[in-house]
PDB file of C-alpha atoms in Angstrom:
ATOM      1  CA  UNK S   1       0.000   0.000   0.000  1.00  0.00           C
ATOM      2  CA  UNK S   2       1.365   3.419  -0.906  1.00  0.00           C
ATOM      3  CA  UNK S   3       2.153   6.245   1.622  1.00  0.00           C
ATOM      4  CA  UNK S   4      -0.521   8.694   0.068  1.00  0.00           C
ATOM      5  CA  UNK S   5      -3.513   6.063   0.164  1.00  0.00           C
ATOM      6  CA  UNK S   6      -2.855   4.799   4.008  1.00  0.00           C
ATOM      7  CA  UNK S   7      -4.413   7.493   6.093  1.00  0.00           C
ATOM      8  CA  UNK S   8      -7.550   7.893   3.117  1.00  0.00           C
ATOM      9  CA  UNK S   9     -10.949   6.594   4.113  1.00  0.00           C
ATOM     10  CA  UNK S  10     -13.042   5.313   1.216  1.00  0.00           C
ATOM     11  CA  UNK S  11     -16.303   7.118   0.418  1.00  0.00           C
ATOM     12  CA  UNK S  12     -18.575   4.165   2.057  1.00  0.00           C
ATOM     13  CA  UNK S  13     -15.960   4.804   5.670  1.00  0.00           C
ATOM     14  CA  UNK S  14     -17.366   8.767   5.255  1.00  0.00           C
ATOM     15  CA  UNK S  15     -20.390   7.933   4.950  1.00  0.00           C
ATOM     16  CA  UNK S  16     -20.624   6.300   8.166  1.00  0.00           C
ATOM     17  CA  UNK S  17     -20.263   8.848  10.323  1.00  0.00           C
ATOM     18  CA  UNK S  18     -20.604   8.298  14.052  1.00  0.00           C
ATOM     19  CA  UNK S  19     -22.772  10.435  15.387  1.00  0.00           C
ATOM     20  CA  UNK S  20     -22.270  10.347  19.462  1.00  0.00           C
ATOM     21  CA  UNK S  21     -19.452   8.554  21.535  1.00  0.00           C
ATOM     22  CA  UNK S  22     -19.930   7.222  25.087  1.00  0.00           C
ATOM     23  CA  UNK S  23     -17.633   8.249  27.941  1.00  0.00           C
ATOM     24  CA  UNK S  24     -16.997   7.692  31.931  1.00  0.00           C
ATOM     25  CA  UNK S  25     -16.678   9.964  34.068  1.00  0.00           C
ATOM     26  CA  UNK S  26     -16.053   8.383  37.795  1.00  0.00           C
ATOM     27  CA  UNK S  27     -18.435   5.334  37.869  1.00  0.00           C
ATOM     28  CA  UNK S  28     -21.055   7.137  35.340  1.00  0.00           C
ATOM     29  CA  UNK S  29     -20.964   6.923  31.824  1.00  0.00           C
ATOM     30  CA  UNK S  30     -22.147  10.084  30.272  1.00  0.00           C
ATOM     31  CA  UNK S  31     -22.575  10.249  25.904  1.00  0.00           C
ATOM     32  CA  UNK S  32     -21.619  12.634  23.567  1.00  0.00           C
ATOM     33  CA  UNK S  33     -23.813  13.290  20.298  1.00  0.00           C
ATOM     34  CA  UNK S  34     -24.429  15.745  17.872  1.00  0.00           C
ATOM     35  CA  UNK S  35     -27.715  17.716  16.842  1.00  0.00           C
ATOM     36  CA  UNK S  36     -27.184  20.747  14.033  1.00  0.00           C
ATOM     37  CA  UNK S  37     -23.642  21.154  14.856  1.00  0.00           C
ATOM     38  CA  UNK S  38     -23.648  21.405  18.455  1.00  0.00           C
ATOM     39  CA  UNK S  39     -22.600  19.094  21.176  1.00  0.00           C
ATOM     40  CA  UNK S  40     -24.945  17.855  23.892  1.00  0.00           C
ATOM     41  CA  UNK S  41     -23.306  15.602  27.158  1.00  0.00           C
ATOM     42  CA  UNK S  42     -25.791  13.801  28.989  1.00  0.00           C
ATOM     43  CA  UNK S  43     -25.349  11.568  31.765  1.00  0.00           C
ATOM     44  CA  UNK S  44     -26.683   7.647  31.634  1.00  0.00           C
ATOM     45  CA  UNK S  45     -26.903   7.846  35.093  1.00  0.00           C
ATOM     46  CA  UNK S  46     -25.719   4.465  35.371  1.00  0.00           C
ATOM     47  CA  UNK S  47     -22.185   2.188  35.775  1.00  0.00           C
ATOM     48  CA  UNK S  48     -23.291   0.109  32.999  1.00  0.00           C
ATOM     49  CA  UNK S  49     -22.140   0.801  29.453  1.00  0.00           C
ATOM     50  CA  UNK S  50     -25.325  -1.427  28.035  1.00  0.00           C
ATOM     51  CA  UNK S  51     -27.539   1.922  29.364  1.00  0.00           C
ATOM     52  CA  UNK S  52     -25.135   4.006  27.879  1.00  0.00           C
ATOM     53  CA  UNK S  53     -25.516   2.402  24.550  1.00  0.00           C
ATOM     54  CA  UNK S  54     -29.120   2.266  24.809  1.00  0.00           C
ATOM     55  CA  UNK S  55     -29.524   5.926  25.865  1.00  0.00           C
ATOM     56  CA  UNK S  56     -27.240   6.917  22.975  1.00  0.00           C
ATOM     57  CA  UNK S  57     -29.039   5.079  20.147  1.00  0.00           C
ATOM     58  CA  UNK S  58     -32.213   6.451  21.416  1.00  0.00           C
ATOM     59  CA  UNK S  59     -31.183   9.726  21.292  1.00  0.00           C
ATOM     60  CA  UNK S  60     -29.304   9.512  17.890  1.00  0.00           C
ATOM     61  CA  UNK S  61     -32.646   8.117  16.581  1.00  0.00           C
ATOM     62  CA  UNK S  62     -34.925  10.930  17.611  1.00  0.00           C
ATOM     63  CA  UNK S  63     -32.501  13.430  15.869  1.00  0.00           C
ATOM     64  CA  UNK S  64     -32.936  11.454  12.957  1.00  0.00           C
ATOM     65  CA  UNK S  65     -36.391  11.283  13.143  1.00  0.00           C
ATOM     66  CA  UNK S  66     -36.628  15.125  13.701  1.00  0.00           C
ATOM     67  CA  UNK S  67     -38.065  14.459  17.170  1.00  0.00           C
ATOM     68  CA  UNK S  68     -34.906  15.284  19.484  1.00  0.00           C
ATOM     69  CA  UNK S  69     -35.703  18.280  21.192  1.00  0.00           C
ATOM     70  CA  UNK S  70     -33.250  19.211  23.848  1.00  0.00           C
ATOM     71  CA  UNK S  71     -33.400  19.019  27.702  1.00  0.00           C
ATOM     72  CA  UNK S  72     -35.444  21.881  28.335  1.00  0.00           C
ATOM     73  CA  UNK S  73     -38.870  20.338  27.558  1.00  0.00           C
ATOM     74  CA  UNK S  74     -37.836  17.309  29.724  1.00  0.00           C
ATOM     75  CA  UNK S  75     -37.360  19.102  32.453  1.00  0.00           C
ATOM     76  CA  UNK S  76     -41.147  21.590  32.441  1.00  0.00           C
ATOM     77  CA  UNK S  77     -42.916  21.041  35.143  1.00  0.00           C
ATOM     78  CA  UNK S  78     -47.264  21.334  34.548  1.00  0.00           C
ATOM     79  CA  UNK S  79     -47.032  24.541  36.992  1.00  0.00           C
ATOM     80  CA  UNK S  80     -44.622  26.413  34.614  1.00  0.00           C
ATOM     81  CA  UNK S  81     -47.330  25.581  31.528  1.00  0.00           C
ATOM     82  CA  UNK S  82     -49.954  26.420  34.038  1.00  0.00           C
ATOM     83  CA  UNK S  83     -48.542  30.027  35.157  1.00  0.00           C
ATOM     84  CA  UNK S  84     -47.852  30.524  31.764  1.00  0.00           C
ATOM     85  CA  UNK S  85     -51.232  30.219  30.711  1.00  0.00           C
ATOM     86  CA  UNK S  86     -52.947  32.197  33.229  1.00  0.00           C
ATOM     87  CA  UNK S  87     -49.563  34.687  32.294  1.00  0.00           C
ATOM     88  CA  UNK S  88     -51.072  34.772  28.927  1.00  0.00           C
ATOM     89  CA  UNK S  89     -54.432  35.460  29.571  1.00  0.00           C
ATOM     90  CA  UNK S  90     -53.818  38.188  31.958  1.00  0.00           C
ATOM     91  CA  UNK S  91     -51.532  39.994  29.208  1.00  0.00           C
ATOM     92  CA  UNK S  92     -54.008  39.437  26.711  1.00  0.00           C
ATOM     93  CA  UNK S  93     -57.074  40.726  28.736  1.00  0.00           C
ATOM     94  CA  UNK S  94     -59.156  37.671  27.770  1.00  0.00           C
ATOM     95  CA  UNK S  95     -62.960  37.876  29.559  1.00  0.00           C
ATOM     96  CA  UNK S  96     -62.354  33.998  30.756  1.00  0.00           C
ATOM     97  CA  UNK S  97     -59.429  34.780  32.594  1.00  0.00           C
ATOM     98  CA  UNK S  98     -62.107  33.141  35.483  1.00  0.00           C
ATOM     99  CA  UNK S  99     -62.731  30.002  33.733  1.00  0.00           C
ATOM    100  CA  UNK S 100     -59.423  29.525  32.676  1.00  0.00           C
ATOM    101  CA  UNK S 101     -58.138  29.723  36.684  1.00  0.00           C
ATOM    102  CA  UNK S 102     -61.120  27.247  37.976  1.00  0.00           C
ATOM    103  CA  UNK S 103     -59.708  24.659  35.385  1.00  0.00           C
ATOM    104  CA  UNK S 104     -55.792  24.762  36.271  1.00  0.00           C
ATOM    105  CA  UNK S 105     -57.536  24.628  39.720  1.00  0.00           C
ATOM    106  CA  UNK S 106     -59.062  21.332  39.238  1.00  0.00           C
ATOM    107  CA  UNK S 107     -56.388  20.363  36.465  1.00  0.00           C
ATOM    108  CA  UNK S 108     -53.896  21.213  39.294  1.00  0.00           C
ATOM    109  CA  UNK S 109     -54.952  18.947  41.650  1.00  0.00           C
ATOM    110  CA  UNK S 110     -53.674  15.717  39.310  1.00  0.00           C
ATOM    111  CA  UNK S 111     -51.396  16.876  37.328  1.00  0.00           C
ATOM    112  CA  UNK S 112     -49.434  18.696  40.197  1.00  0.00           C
ATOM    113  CA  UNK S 113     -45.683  17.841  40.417  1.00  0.00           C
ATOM    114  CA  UNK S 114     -45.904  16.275  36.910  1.00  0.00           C
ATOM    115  CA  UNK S 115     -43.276  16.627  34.489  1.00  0.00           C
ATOM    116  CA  UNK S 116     -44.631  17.699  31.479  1.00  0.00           C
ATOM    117  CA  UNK S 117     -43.265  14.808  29.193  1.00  0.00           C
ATOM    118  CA  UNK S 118     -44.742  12.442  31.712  1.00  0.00           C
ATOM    119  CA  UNK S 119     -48.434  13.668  30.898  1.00  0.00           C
ATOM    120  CA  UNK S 120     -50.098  11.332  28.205  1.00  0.00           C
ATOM    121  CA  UNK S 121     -53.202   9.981  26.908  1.00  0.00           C
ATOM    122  CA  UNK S 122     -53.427   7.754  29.291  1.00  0.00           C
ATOM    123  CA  UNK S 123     -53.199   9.743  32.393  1.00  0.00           C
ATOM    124  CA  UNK S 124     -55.617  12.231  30.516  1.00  0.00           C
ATOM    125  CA  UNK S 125     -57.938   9.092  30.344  1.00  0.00           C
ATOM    126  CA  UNK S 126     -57.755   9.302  34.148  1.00  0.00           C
ATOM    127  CA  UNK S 127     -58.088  12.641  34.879  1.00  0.00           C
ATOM    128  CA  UNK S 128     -61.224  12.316  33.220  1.00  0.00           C
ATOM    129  CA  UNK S 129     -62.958   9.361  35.163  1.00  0.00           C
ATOM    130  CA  UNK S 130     -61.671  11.054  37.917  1.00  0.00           C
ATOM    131  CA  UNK S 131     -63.345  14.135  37.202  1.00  0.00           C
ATOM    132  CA  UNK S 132     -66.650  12.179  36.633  1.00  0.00           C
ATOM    133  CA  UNK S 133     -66.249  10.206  39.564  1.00  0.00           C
ATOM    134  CA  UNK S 134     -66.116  13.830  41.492  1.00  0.00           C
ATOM    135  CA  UNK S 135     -69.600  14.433  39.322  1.00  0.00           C
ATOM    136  CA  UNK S 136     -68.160  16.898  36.906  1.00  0.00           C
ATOM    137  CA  UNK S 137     -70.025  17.565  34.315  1.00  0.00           C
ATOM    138  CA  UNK S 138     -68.655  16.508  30.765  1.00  0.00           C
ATOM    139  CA  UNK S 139     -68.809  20.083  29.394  1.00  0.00           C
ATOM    140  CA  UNK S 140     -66.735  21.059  32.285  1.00  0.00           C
ATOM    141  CA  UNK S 141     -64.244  18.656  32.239  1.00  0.00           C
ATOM    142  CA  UNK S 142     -64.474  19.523  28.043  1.00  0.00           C
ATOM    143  CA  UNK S 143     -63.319  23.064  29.319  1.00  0.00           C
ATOM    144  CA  UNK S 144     -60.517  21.935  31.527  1.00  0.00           C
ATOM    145  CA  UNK S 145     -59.411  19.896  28.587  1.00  0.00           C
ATOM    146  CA  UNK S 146     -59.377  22.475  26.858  1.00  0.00           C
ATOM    147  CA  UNK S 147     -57.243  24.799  29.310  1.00  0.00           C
ATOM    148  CA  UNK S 148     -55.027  21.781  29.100  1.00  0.00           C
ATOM    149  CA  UNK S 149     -54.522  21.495  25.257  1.00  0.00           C
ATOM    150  CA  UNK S 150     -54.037  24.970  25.366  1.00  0.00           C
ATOM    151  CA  UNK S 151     -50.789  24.875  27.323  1.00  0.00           C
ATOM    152  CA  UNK S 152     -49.253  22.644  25.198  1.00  0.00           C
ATOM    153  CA  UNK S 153     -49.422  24.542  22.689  1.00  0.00           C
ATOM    154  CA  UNK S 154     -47.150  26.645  21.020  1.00  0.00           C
ATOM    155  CA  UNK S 155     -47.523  30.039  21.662  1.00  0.00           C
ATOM    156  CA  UNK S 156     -47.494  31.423  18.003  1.00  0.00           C
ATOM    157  CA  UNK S 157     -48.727  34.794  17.283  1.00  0.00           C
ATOM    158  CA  UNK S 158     -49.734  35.010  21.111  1.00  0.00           C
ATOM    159  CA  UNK S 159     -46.119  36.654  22.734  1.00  0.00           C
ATOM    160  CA  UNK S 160     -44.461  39.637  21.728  1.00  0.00           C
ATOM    161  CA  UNK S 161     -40.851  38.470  20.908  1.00  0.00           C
TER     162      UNK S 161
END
């Protein structure tokens, strides 16, 4: 082999790029990946290399997917999206400011302490037999639903920037 073709790669070697590593740091692995450029370093939180691995390739696949998006939504807790609401409807002057703060009451008292990533379908499921079970009416429960659907949303065209 000739000096100027040993430290080449061929194209099918640059096409597989690696996209994260895996690292310890003490008796924690942590990984490395990539997203648009820019380096994230998140801890496994375990001493096995296996979760490592498997929290790596689960990350690398929702950047590929399009889904990855960052720590900061896995770490919003339902009272931030609740005080933002009512935030939102104070600065916007809306007449059911009142109707909006009687259903993060009720939708306060299950979904307090909740990360926000942690609320699904099924938990919603629950809220609502729980809400019948309390004899709420469906058009009420409809409402706090509502409230609910509303926080989750983006707020597009609602915020100054």
């Amino acid at each position: 082999m000739s000096k100027e073709l040993k430290g080449t790669k061929t194209r099918k070697e640059k096409e597989v790029r690696k996209m994260g590593s895996i690292y310890k740091r003490g008796d924690v692995y942590w990984i490395k990946y990539y997203r648009g450029g820019k380096p994230y370093r998140e801890s496994a939180n375990s001493s096995k290399e296996t979760d490592a691995k498997r929290l790596l390739k689960l990350r690398e696949g929702a950047i590929a997917e399009g889904k990855f998006t960052g720590f900061k939504v896995e770490r919003i807790r339902f009272e931030e999206l609740a005080d933002d609401l009512l935030a939102d409807y104070k600065m916007n002057g809306r007449k059911s400011l009142d109707r909006a703060q009687l259903s993060v009451k009720h939708l306060s008292m299950y979904f307090k302490d909740y990360w926000v990533i942690n609320i699904r379908t099924d938990l919603v499921k629950k809220y609502i037999v729980v809400r019948n079970e309390e004899g709420a009416s469906n058009a009420t429960i409809s409402r706090e639903l509502s409230a609910l659907k509303r926080m989750f949303s983006p707020p597009t065209g609602r915020h100054p920037s």
